[in-house]
Amino acid sequence: MANSTLTKQRSEAFRSSVALKYAMAASGAILVLYLIVHMYGNLMIFGGQTTFDTYAHHLREIGEPMLPHEGFLWIVRVVLLAAVLVHAYAAFVLWNRAKKARPAGQRYQVKKSAQTPSRRYATQTMRWGGVIIILFVIYHILHLTTNDIAPGGASDSAYQRVVNGFQIWWVTLSYLVAMLAVGLHLRHGVFSALSTLGANRASRQRALRNASTAIAALITVGFLLPPFSVLFGLVS
């Protein structure tokens, strides 16, 4: 009897809103760290074709011979997929609970003057931004990882795939839209995660908002530099 009660309590604790917010924060942190590492790798394109192709090739050899070829990459992919699923599940459940908690036909009253346009967009459309990002990630993988979609021409060279694709204006435009969605998502998400983890105090709010904006801007600009450099002929 005691064991069943304890199991029930643990199950309820794991399903609580607090636990879901911590799950969102932890999974979000994994995704942000990955974005920073991925951005760093993308910037190697400025070293030229040999540097970038060598980097892309070595990613598949990390851990050999202890791991099979591309073994490390598959571990990373599984962790990222798990983080995305946890993040999306927690976000949906929390959004659904908040929706059910509101009286029918009413919304929380928020002073518009207290929010910038970008913050209003990020707050009110986080879930749609997430959908945009997921769709873009699928396209991005098919384009630059699996080489199944090849605007500008397919190539075995990772460097050439990037150049071929981003020489086309609408490919770069789609990347811009997706990265702006990522930036707004990050700005709101990083602040929310820090608040969940207890860093949000009245005296720290401005610093946390500035830090969230800086992280979002750094990642957004870092990811946009390669495609726009290709589009304007700085990388060819």
Coordinates of N, CA and C in Angstrom, one line a residue:
M1 N 0.8 -1.2 0.0 CA 0.0 0.0 0.0 C 0.9 1.3 0.0
A2 N 1.9 1.2 0.9 CA 2.8 2.4 1.0 C 3.5 2.6 -0.3
N3 N 4.0 1.5 -1.0 CA 4.7 1.6 -2.2 C 3.8 2.1 -3.3
S4 N 2.6 1.7 -3.4 CA 1.7 2.2 -4.4 C 1.4 3.7 -4.3
T5 N 1.3 4.1 -3.0 CA 1.1 5.6 -2.7 C 2.3 6.4 -3.1
L6 N 3.5 5.9 -2.8 CA 4.7 6.6 -3.1 C 4.8 6.7 -4.7
T7 N 4.5 5.6 -5.4 CA 4.6 5.6 -6.8 C 3.6 6.6 -7.4
K8 N 2.4 6.6 -6.8 CA 1.4 7.6 -7.3 C 1.9 9.0 -7.1
Q9 N 2.5 9.3 -5.9 CA 3.0 10.6 -5.6 C 4.1 11.0 -6.6
R10 N 5.0 10.1 -6.9 CA 6.1 10.4 -7.8 C 5.5 10.7 -9.2
S11 N 4.5 9.9 -9.6 CA 3.9 10.0 -10.9 C 3.3 11.4 -11.1
E12 N 2.6 11.8 -10.0 CA 1.9 13.1 -10.0 C 3.0 14.2 -10.0
A13 N 4.1 14.0 -9.3 CA 5.1 15.1 -9.3 C 5.8 15.3 -10.6
F14 N 6.0 14.1 -11.3 CA 6.6 14.2 -12.7 C 5.7 14.9 -13.7
R15 N 4.3 14.8 -13.4 CA 3.4 15.4 -14.3 C 3.0 16.8 -13.9
S16 N 3.5 17.3 -12.8 CA 3.2 18.6 -12.4 C 3.7 19.7 -13.3
S17 N 3.1 20.9 -13.2 CA 3.5 22.0 -14.1 C 4.9 22.4 -13.8
V18 N 5.3 22.3 -12.5 CA 6.7 22.7 -12.1 C 7.7 21.8 -12.8
A19 N 7.4 20.4 -12.7 CA 8.3 19.5 -13.3 C 8.4 19.7 -14.9
L20 N 7.2 20.0 -15.5 CA 7.2 20.2 -16.9 C 8.0 21.5 -17.3
K21 N 7.9 22.5 -16.4 CA 8.7 23.7 -16.7 C 10.2 23.4 -16.6
Y22 N 10.6 22.6 -15.6 CA 12.0 22.2 -15.5 C 12.4 21.4 -16.7
A23 N 11.6 20.5 -17.1 CA 11.9 19.7 -18.3 C 12.1 20.6 -19.5
M24 N 11.2 21.6 -19.7 CA 11.4 22.5 -20.8 C 12.7 23.3 -20.7
A25 N 13.1 23.7 -19.5 CA 14.3 24.5 -19.3 C 15.5 23.6 -19.6
A26 N 15.5 22.4 -19.1 CA 16.7 21.5 -19.3 C 16.8 21.1 -20.8
S27 N 15.7 20.7 -21.4 CA 15.7 20.3 -22.8 C 16.1 21.5 -23.7
G28 N 15.6 22.7 -23.3 CA 16.0 23.9 -24.0 C 17.4 24.2 -23.9
A29 N 18.0 24.0 -22.8 CA 19.4 24.3 -22.6 C 20.3 23.4 -23.5
I30 N 19.9 22.1 -23.6 CA 20.6 21.2 -24.5 C 20.5 21.7 -25.9
L31 N 19.4 22.2 -26.4 CA 19.2 22.7 -27.7 C 20.0 24.0 -28.0
V32 N 20.1 24.8 -27.0 CA 20.8 26.1 -27.1 C 22.3 25.8 -27.2
L33 N 22.8 24.9 -26.4 CA 24.2 24.5 -26.5 C 24.6 23.9 -27.8
Y34 N 23.6 23.1 -28.3 CA 23.9 22.5 -29.7 C 23.9 23.6 -30.7
L35 N 23.0 24.6 -30.6 CA 23.0 25.6 -31.6 C 24.3 26.4 -31.6
I36 N 24.9 26.7 -30.4 CA 26.1 27.4 -30.3 C 27.3 26.6 -31.0
V37 N 27.3 25.3 -30.7 CA 28.4 24.5 -31.3 C 28.2 24.4 -32.8
H38 N 26.9 24.2 -33.3 CA 26.6 24.1 -34.7 C 27.0 25.4 -35.4
M39 N 26.7 26.5 -34.7 CA 27.0 27.9 -35.3 C 28.5 28.0 -35.5
Y40 N 29.2 27.6 -34.5 CA 30.7 27.6 -34.6 C 31.2 26.8 -35.8
G41 N 30.6 25.6 -36.0 CA 31.0 24.8 -37.1 C 30.7 25.5 -38.4
N42 N 29.5 26.1 -38.5 CA 29.1 26.8 -39.8 C 30.1 27.9 -40.1
L43 N 30.6 28.6 -39.1 CA 31.5 29.7 -39.4 C 32.8 29.3 -40.0
M44 N 33.1 28.0 -39.9 CA 34.3 27.5 -40.5 C 34.3 27.6 -42.1
I45 N 33.1 27.9 -42.6 CA 33.0 28.0 -44.1 C 33.9 29.2 -44.5
F46 N 34.2 30.2 -43.6 CA 35.0 31.3 -44.0 C 36.5 30.9 -44.2
G47 N 36.8 29.7 -43.7 CA 38.2 29.2 -43.9 C 38.4 28.6 -45.3
G48 N 37.4 28.5 -46.1 CA 37.5 27.9 -47.4 C 37.0 26.5 -47.5
Q49 N 36.9 26.0 -48.7 CA 36.3 24.7 -49.0 C 37.1 23.5 -48.3
T50 N 38.4 23.5 -48.3 CA 39.1 22.5 -47.7 C 38.9 22.4 -46.2
T51 N 38.9 23.6 -45.6 CA 38.7 23.6 -44.1 C 37.3 23.1 -43.8
F52 N 36.3 23.6 -44.5 CA 34.9 23.3 -44.2 C 34.6 21.8 -44.5
D53 N 35.1 21.3 -45.6 CA 34.8 19.9 -45.9 C 35.6 19.0 -45.0
T54 N 36.8 19.4 -44.5 CA 37.5 18.6 -43.6 C 36.8 18.5 -42.2
Y55 N 36.3 19.7 -41.8 CA 35.5 19.7 -40.6 C 34.3 18.8 -40.7
A56 N 33.5 18.9 -41.8 CA 32.3 18.0 -42.0 C 32.7 16.5 -42.0
H57 N 33.9 16.2 -42.6 CA 34.3 14.8 -42.6 C 34.7 14.3 -41.3
H58 N 35.4 15.1 -40.5 CA 35.9 14.7 -39.2 C 34.7 14.5 -38.2
L59 N 33.6 15.2 -38.4 CA 32.5 15.0 -37.5 C 32.0 13.6 -37.5
R60 N 32.1 12.9 -38.7 CA 31.7 11.5 -38.9 C 32.7 10.5 -38.3
E61 N 33.9 11.0 -37.9 CA 34.9 10.1 -37.4 C 35.2 10.2 -35.9
I62 N 34.5 11.1 -35.3 CA 34.7 11.3 -33.8 C 34.4 10.0 -33.1
G63 N 35.3 9.7 -32.2 CA 35.1 8.5 -31.4 C 35.6 7.2 -32.0
E64 N 36.0 7.2 -33.3 CA 36.5 6.0 -33.9 C 37.9 5.7 -33.3
P65 N 38.2 4.4 -33.1 CA 37.5 3.2 -33.4 C 36.6 2.7 -32.3
M66 N 36.5 3.4 -31.2 CA 35.6 3.0 -30.1 C 34.1 3.0 -30.5
L67 N 33.8 4.0 -31.4 CA 32.5 4.1 -32.0 C 32.5 3.8 -33.5
P68 N 31.5 3.3 -34.0 CA 31.4 3.0 -35.5 C 31.4 4.4 -36.2
H69 N 31.6 4.3 -37.5 CA 31.6 5.5 -38.4 C 30.3 6.2 -38.2
E70 N 30.3 7.5 -37.9 CA 29.1 8.3 -37.6 C 28.4 8.0 -36.3
G71 N 29.0 7.1 -35.5 CA 28.4 6.7 -34.2 C 28.2 7.9 -33.3
F72 N 29.2 8.8 -33.2 CA 29.0 10.0 -32.3 C 27.9 10.8 -32.8
L73 N 27.8 11.0 -34.1 CA 26.7 11.9 -34.7 C 25.3 11.3 -34.4
W74 N 25.2 10.0 -34.4 CA 23.9 9.3 -34.1 C 23.6 9.5 -32.7
I75 N 24.6 9.5 -31.8 CA 24.3 9.7 -30.4 C 23.8 11.1 -30.2
V76 N 24.4 12.1 -30.8 CA 24.0 13.5 -30.8 C 22.6 13.6 -31.3
R77 N 22.3 12.9 -32.4 CA 21.0 13.0 -33.0 C 19.9 12.5 -32.1
V78 N 20.2 11.4 -31.5 CA 19.2 10.8 -30.5 C 18.9 11.7 -29.4
V79 N 20.0 12.3 -28.8 CA 19.8 13.2 -27.7 C 19.0 14.4 -28.1
L80 N 19.3 14.9 -29.3 CA 18.6 16.1 -29.7 C 17.1 15.8 -30.0
L81 N 16.9 14.6 -30.6 CA 15.5 14.3 -30.8 C 14.7 14.1 -29.5
A82 N 15.4 13.5 -28.5 CA 14.7 13.3 -27.2 C 14.5 14.7 -26.6
A83 N 15.4 15.6 -26.7 CA 15.3 17.0 -26.2 C 14.1 17.7 -26.9
V84 N 14.0 17.6 -28.2 CA 12.9 18.2 -28.9 C 11.6 17.7 -28.5
L85 N 11.5 16.3 -28.4 CA 10.2 15.7 -28.0 C 9.8 16.1 -26.6
V86 N 10.7 16.1 -25.7 CA 10.4 16.5 -24.3 C 10.0 18.0 -24.3
H87 N 10.7 18.8 -25.0 CA 10.4 20.3 -25.1 C 9.0 20.5 -25.7
A88 N 8.7 19.9 -26.8 CA 7.4 20.1 -27.4 C 6.3 19.5 -26.6
Y89 N 6.5 18.4 -25.9 CA 5.4 17.8 -25.1 C 5.1 18.7 -23.9
A90 N 6.2 19.1 -23.2 CA 6.0 20.0 -22.1 C 5.3 21.3 -22.5
A91 N 5.8 21.9 -23.6 CA 5.2 23.1 -24.0 C 3.7 23.0 -24.3
F92 N 3.3 21.9 -25.0 CA 1.9 21.6 -25.3 C 1.1 21.4 -24.1
V93 N 1.5 20.6 -23.2 CA 0.8 20.3 -22.0 C 0.6 21.6 -21.1
L94 N 1.6 22.4 -21.0 CA 1.5 23.6 -20.2 C 0.6 24.6 -20.9
W95 N 0.7 24.7 -22.2 CA -0.2 25.6 -22.9 C -1.6 25.2 -22.8
N96 N -1.9 23.9 -22.9 CA -3.2 23.3 -22.8 C -3.8 23.6 -21.4
R97 N -3.0 23.4 -20.4 CA -3.4 23.6 -19.0 C -3.8 25.1 -18.8
A98 N -2.9 26.0 -19.3 CA -3.2 27.4 -19.2 C -4.5 27.8 -19.9
K99 N -4.7 27.2 -21.0 CA -5.9 27.5 -21.8 C -7.2 27.0 -21.0
K100 N -7.1 25.9 -20.5 CA -8.2 25.3 -19.7 C -8.5 26.1 -18.4
A101 N -7.4 26.7 -17.9 CA -7.6 27.5 -16.6 C -8.2 28.8 -16.8
R102 N -8.2 29.3 -18.0 CA -8.8 30.6 -18.3 C -10.3 30.5 -18.4
P103 N -11.1 31.5 -17.9 CA -12.5 31.5 -18.1 C -12.8 31.5 -19.6
A104 N -13.9 30.9 -20.0 CA -14.3 30.8 -21.4 C -14.4 32.2 -22.0
G105 N -13.7 32.4 -23.2 CA -13.8 33.6 -23.9 C -13.0 34.8 -23.3
Q106 N -12.2 34.5 -22.3 CA -11.3 35.5 -21.7 C -9.9 35.2 -21.9
R107 N -9.1 36.3 -21.9 CA -7.6 36.2 -22.0 C -7.0 36.9 -20.8
Y108 N -5.8 36.5 -20.5 CA -5.1 37.3 -19.5 C -4.9 38.7 -20.0
Q109 N -5.1 39.7 -19.1 CA -4.9 41.1 -19.4 C -3.4 41.4 -19.3
V110 N -2.8 41.9 -20.4 CA -1.4 42.3 -20.4 C -1.3 43.7 -21.0
K111 N -0.6 44.6 -20.3 CA -0.4 45.9 -20.8 C 0.5 45.9 -22.0
K112 N -0.1 46.3 -23.2 CA 0.7 46.3 -24.4 C 1.9 47.2 -24.3
S113 N 1.8 48.3 -23.5 CA 2.8 49.3 -23.4 C 4.0 48.7 -22.7
A114 N 3.9 47.6 -22.0 CA 5.0 47.0 -21.2 C 5.8 46.1 -22.1
Q115 N 5.3 45.8 -23.3 CA 6.0 44.9 -24.2 C 6.4 45.5 -25.5
T116 N 7.6 45.1 -25.9 CA 8.1 45.5 -27.3 C 7.4 44.7 -28.3
P117 N 7.3 45.1 -29.6 CA 6.6 44.3 -30.6 C 7.2 42.9 -30.7
S118 N 8.6 42.8 -30.6 CA 9.2 41.5 -30.8 C 8.8 40.6 -29.6
R119 N 8.8 41.2 -28.4 CA 8.4 40.4 -27.2 C 7.0 39.9 -27.3
R120 N 6.1 40.8 -27.8 CA 4.7 40.4 -27.9 C 4.6 39.2 -28.9
Y121 N 5.3 39.3 -30.0 CA 5.3 38.3 -31.0 C 5.8 37.0 -30.3
A122 N 6.9 37.0 -29.6 CA 7.5 35.8 -29.1 C 6.6 35.2 -28.0
T123 N 6.0 36.1 -27.2 CA 5.1 35.6 -26.1 C 3.8 34.9 -26.6
Q124 N 3.2 35.6 -27.6 CA 1.9 35.2 -28.1 C 2.0 34.0 -29.1
T125 N 3.1 33.9 -29.8 CA 3.2 32.9 -30.9 C 4.3 31.9 -30.7
M126 N 4.7 31.6 -29.5 CA 5.8 30.7 -29.3 C 5.6 29.4 -29.9
R127 N 4.4 28.9 -29.8 CA 4.1 27.5 -30.4 C 4.2 27.6 -31.9
W128 N 3.7 28.7 -32.5 CA 3.8 28.7 -34.0 C 5.2 28.9 -34.4
G129 N 6.0 29.7 -33.6 CA 7.4 29.8 -33.9 C 8.1 28.4 -33.9
G130 N 7.7 27.6 -32.9 CA 8.2 26.2 -32.8 C 7.9 25.4 -34.0
V131 N 6.6 25.6 -34.5 CA 6.2 24.8 -35.7 C 7.1 25.2 -36.9
I132 N 7.3 26.5 -37.1 CA 8.2 27.1 -38.2 C 9.6 26.5 -38.1
I133 N 10.1 26.4 -36.8 CA 11.5 25.9 -36.6 C 11.5 24.4 -37.0
I134 N 10.6 23.6 -36.5 CA 10.6 22.2 -36.8 C 10.5 21.9 -38.3
L135 N 9.6 22.7 -39.0 CA 9.5 22.5 -40.5 C 10.8 22.9 -41.2
F136 N 11.5 23.9 -40.7 CA 12.7 24.4 -41.3 C 13.8 23.3 -41.0
V137 N 13.9 22.8 -39.8 CA 14.9 21.8 -39.5 C 14.8 20.6 -40.4
I138 N 13.5 20.1 -40.7 CA 13.3 19.0 -41.6 C 13.9 19.4 -43.0
Y139 N 13.6 20.6 -43.5 CA 14.1 21.0 -44.8 C 15.6 21.1 -44.8
H140 N 16.1 21.7 -43.7 CA 17.5 21.9 -43.5 C 18.3 20.6 -43.6
I141 N 17.8 19.6 -42.9 CA 18.4 18.3 -42.9 C 18.4 17.7 -44.3
L142 N 17.3 17.7 -45.0 CA 17.1 17.2 -46.3 C 18.0 17.9 -47.3
H143 N 18.3 19.2 -47.1 CA 19.1 20.0 -48.0 C 20.6 19.8 -47.7
L144 N 21.1 20.1 -46.5 CA 22.5 20.1 -46.2 C 23.1 18.9 -45.6
T145 N 22.2 18.0 -45.1 CA 22.8 16.8 -44.5 C 22.6 15.6 -45.4
T146 N 21.4 15.3 -45.8 CA 21.1 14.1 -46.6 C 21.3 14.3 -48.1
N147 N 21.3 15.6 -48.5 CA 21.4 15.9 -49.9 C 20.3 15.5 -50.8
D148 N 19.1 15.3 -50.2 CA 17.9 14.9 -50.9 C 17.2 16.0 -51.6
I149 N 17.3 17.2 -51.0 CA 16.8 18.4 -51.7 C 18.1 19.3 -52.1
A150 N 18.2 19.6 -53.3 CA 19.4 20.3 -53.8 C 19.2 21.5 -54.6
P151 N 18.7 22.6 -54.0 CA 18.5 23.8 -54.8 C 19.9 24.3 -55.2
G152 N 20.1 24.6 -56.5 CA 21.4 25.0 -57.0 C 22.3 23.9 -57.4
G153 N 21.9 22.6 -57.1 CA 22.7 21.5 -57.5 C 23.2 20.7 -56.4
A154 N 23.1 19.3 -56.5 CA 23.6 18.4 -55.5 C 25.2 18.3 -55.6
S155 N 25.8 18.0 -54.4 CA 27.2 17.8 -54.4 C 27.6 17.0 -53.2
D156 N 28.7 16.2 -53.4 CA 29.3 15.5 -52.3 C 30.0 16.4 -51.3
S157 N 30.3 17.6 -51.7 CA 31.1 18.5 -50.9 C 30.1 19.3 -50.0
A158 N 30.3 19.3 -48.7 CA 29.4 20.1 -47.8 C 29.5 21.5 -48.1
Y159 N 30.7 22.0 -48.4 CA 31.0 23.4 -48.7 C 30.2 23.8 -50.0
Q160 N 30.3 22.9 -51.0 CA 29.6 23.2 -52.3 C 28.1 23.2 -52.1
R161 N 27.6 22.3 -51.3 CA 26.1 22.3 -51.1 C 25.6 23.6 -50.5
V162 N 26.4 24.2 -49.5 CA 26.1 25.4 -48.9 C 26.1 26.6 -49.9
V163 N 27.2 26.6 -50.7 CA 27.3 27.7 -51.7 C 26.2 27.6 -52.8
N164 N 26.0 26.4 -53.3 CA 25.0 26.2 -54.3 C 23.6 26.6 -53.9
G165 N 23.3 26.3 -52.6 CA 22.0 26.6 -52.1 C 21.8 28.1 -51.9
F166 N 22.7 28.7 -51.1 CA 22.5 30.0 -50.7 C 22.8 31.1 -51.8
Q167 N 23.3 30.7 -52.9 CA 23.4 31.6 -54.0 C 22.0 32.0 -54.6
I168 N 21.0 31.2 -54.2 CA 19.6 31.4 -54.6 C 18.9 32.3 -53.6
W169 N 18.3 33.4 -54.0 CA 17.8 34.4 -53.1 C 16.7 33.8 -52.2
W170 N 15.8 33.0 -52.8 CA 14.7 32.5 -51.9 C 15.1 31.5 -50.9
V171 N 16.2 30.8 -51.2 CA 16.7 29.9 -50.2 C 17.3 30.6 -49.0
T172 N 18.0 31.7 -49.3 CA 18.5 32.6 -48.2 C 17.4 33.3 -47.4
L173 N 16.4 33.7 -48.2 CA 15.2 34.3 -47.6 C 14.5 33.4 -46.6
S174 N 14.3 32.1 -47.0 CA 13.6 31.2 -46.1 C 14.5 30.9 -44.9
Y175 N 15.8 30.9 -45.1 CA 16.7 30.8 -43.9 C 16.6 31.9 -43.0
L176 N 16.5 33.1 -43.5 CA 16.3 34.4 -42.7 C 15.0 34.3 -41.9
V177 N 13.9 33.9 -42.5 CA 12.7 33.8 -41.8 C 12.8 32.8 -40.7
A178 N 13.3 31.7 -40.9 CA 13.5 30.6 -39.9 C 14.4 31.1 -38.8
M179 N 15.5 31.8 -39.1 CA 16.4 32.2 -38.0 C 15.8 33.3 -37.2
L180 N 15.0 34.2 -37.8 CA 14.3 35.2 -37.0 C 13.3 34.5 -36.0
A181 N 12.7 33.5 -36.5 CA 11.8 32.7 -35.6 C 12.6 32.1 -34.5
V182 N 13.8 31.6 -34.8 CA 14.6 31.0 -33.8 C 15.1 32.0 -32.8
G183 N 15.4 33.2 -33.3 CA 15.9 34.3 -32.4 C 14.8 34.7 -31.4
L184 N 13.6 34.9 -31.9 CA 12.5 35.4 -31.0 C 12.2 34.3 -30.0
H185 N 12.2 33.0 -30.5 CA 11.9 31.9 -29.6 C 13.0 31.8 -28.5
L186 N 14.3 32.0 -28.9 CA 15.3 31.9 -27.9 C 15.2 33.1 -26.9
R187 N 15.0 34.3 -27.4 CA 14.9 35.4 -26.5 C 13.9 35.2 -25.4
H188 N 12.7 34.7 -25.8 CA 11.7 34.5 -24.8 C 12.0 33.2 -24.0
G189 N 12.5 32.2 -24.7 CA 12.7 30.9 -24.0 C 13.8 30.9 -23.0
V190 N 14.9 31.6 -23.3 CA 16.1 31.7 -22.4 C 15.7 32.4 -21.1
F191 N 14.9 33.5 -21.3 CA 14.5 34.2 -20.1 C 13.5 33.4 -19.3
S192 N 12.6 32.7 -19.9 CA 11.7 31.8 -19.2 C 12.4 30.7 -18.5
A193 N 13.4 30.1 -19.1 CA 14.2 29.0 -18.5 C 14.9 29.5 -17.3
L194 N 15.6 30.7 -17.4 CA 16.3 31.3 -16.3 C 15.3 31.6 -15.1
S195 N 14.1 32.0 -15.5 CA 13.1 32.3 -14.4 C 12.7 31.0 -13.7
T196 N 12.5 29.9 -14.5 CA 12.1 28.6 -14.0 C 13.2 28.1 -13.0
L197 N 14.4 28.4 -13.4 CA 15.6 27.9 -12.5 C 15.9 28.8 -11.3
G198 N 15.0 29.8 -11.1 CA 15.2 30.6 -9.9 C 16.1 31.8 -10.1
A199 N 16.5 32.1 -11.3 CA 17.5 33.3 -11.4 C 16.7 34.6 -11.5
N200 N 15.4 34.6 -11.7 CA 14.7 35.8 -11.9 C 14.3 36.5 -10.6
R201 N 15.0 37.5 -10.3 CA 14.7 38.4 -9.2 C 14.5 39.8 -9.7
A202 N 13.8 40.6 -8.9 CA 13.4 41.9 -9.3 C 14.7 42.7 -9.7
S203 N 15.8 42.5 -9.0 CA 17.0 43.3 -9.2 C 17.8 42.7 -10.4
R204 N 17.4 41.5 -10.9 CA 18.1 40.9 -12.0 C 17.3 40.9 -13.3
Q205 N 16.1 41.3 -13.3 CA 15.3 41.2 -14.5 C 15.9 41.8 -15.7
R206 N 16.4 43.1 -15.6 CA 17.0 43.7 -16.7 C 18.2 43.0 -17.3
A207 N 19.0 42.5 -16.3 CA 20.2 41.8 -16.7 C 19.9 40.5 -17.4
L208 N 18.8 39.8 -16.9 CA 18.4 38.5 -17.5 C 17.8 38.8 -18.9
R209 N 17.1 39.8 -19.1 CA 16.5 40.2 -20.4 C 17.6 40.5 -21.4
N210 N 18.6 41.3 -20.9 CA 19.7 41.6 -21.7 C 20.6 40.4 -22.1
A211 N 20.7 39.5 -21.2 CA 21.5 38.2 -21.5 C 20.7 37.4 -22.5
S212 N 19.4 37.3 -22.3 CA 18.6 36.5 -23.2 C 18.6 37.1 -24.6
T213 N 18.5 38.4 -24.7 CA 18.6 39.1 -26.0 C 20.0 38.9 -26.7
A214 N 21.0 39.0 -25.9 CA 22.4 38.8 -26.4 C 22.6 37.4 -26.9
I215 N 22.2 36.4 -26.2 CA 22.3 35.0 -26.7 C 21.5 34.8 -27.9
A216 N 20.3 35.3 -28.0 CA 19.5 35.1 -29.2 C 20.1 35.8 -30.4
A217 N 20.6 37.1 -30.1 CA 21.2 37.8 -31.2 C 22.5 37.2 -31.7
L218 N 23.3 36.7 -30.8 CA 24.5 36.0 -31.2 C 24.3 34.8 -32.1
I219 N 23.3 34.0 -31.7 CA 23.1 32.8 -32.4 C 22.4 33.1 -33.8
T220 N 21.5 34.1 -33.8 CA 20.8 34.4 -35.0 C 21.8 35.0 -36.0
V221 N 22.6 36.0 -35.6 CA 23.6 36.6 -36.5 C 24.6 35.6 -37.0
G222 N 25.1 34.7 -36.0 CA 26.1 33.7 -36.4 C 25.6 32.8 -37.4
F223 N 24.3 32.4 -37.4 CA 23.8 31.5 -38.4 C 23.5 32.2 -39.7
L224 N 23.2 33.5 -39.7 CA 22.9 34.2 -40.9 C 24.1 34.7 -41.7
L225 N 25.3 34.7 -41.0 CA 26.5 35.2 -41.7 C 26.9 34.4 -42.9
P226 N 26.9 33.0 -42.8 CA 27.3 32.2 -44.0 C 26.4 32.4 -45.2
P227 N 25.0 32.2 -45.0 CA 24.2 32.3 -46.2 C 24.2 33.7 -46.9
F228 N 24.3 34.8 -46.1 CA 24.3 36.1 -46.7 C 25.7 36.4 -47.3
S229 N 26.7 35.8 -46.7 CA 28.1 35.9 -47.3 C 28.1 35.2 -48.7
V230 N 27.4 34.1 -48.8 CA 27.4 33.4 -50.1 C 26.5 34.2 -51.1
L231 N 25.4 34.7 -50.6 CA 24.4 35.4 -51.5 C 25.1 36.7 -52.1
F232 N 25.9 37.3 -51.3 CA 26.6 38.6 -51.7 C 28.0 38.4 -52.3
G233 N 28.4 37.1 -52.4 CA 29.6 36.8 -53.1 C 30.9 36.8 -52.3
L234 N 30.7 37.0 -51.0 CA 31.9 37.0 -50.1 C 32.4 35.6 -49.9
V235 N 31.6 34.6 -50.0 CA 32.0 33.2 -50.0 C 31.5 32.6 -51.3
S236 N 32.4 32.0 -52.1 CA 32.0 31.4 -53.4 C 32.9 30.2 -53.7

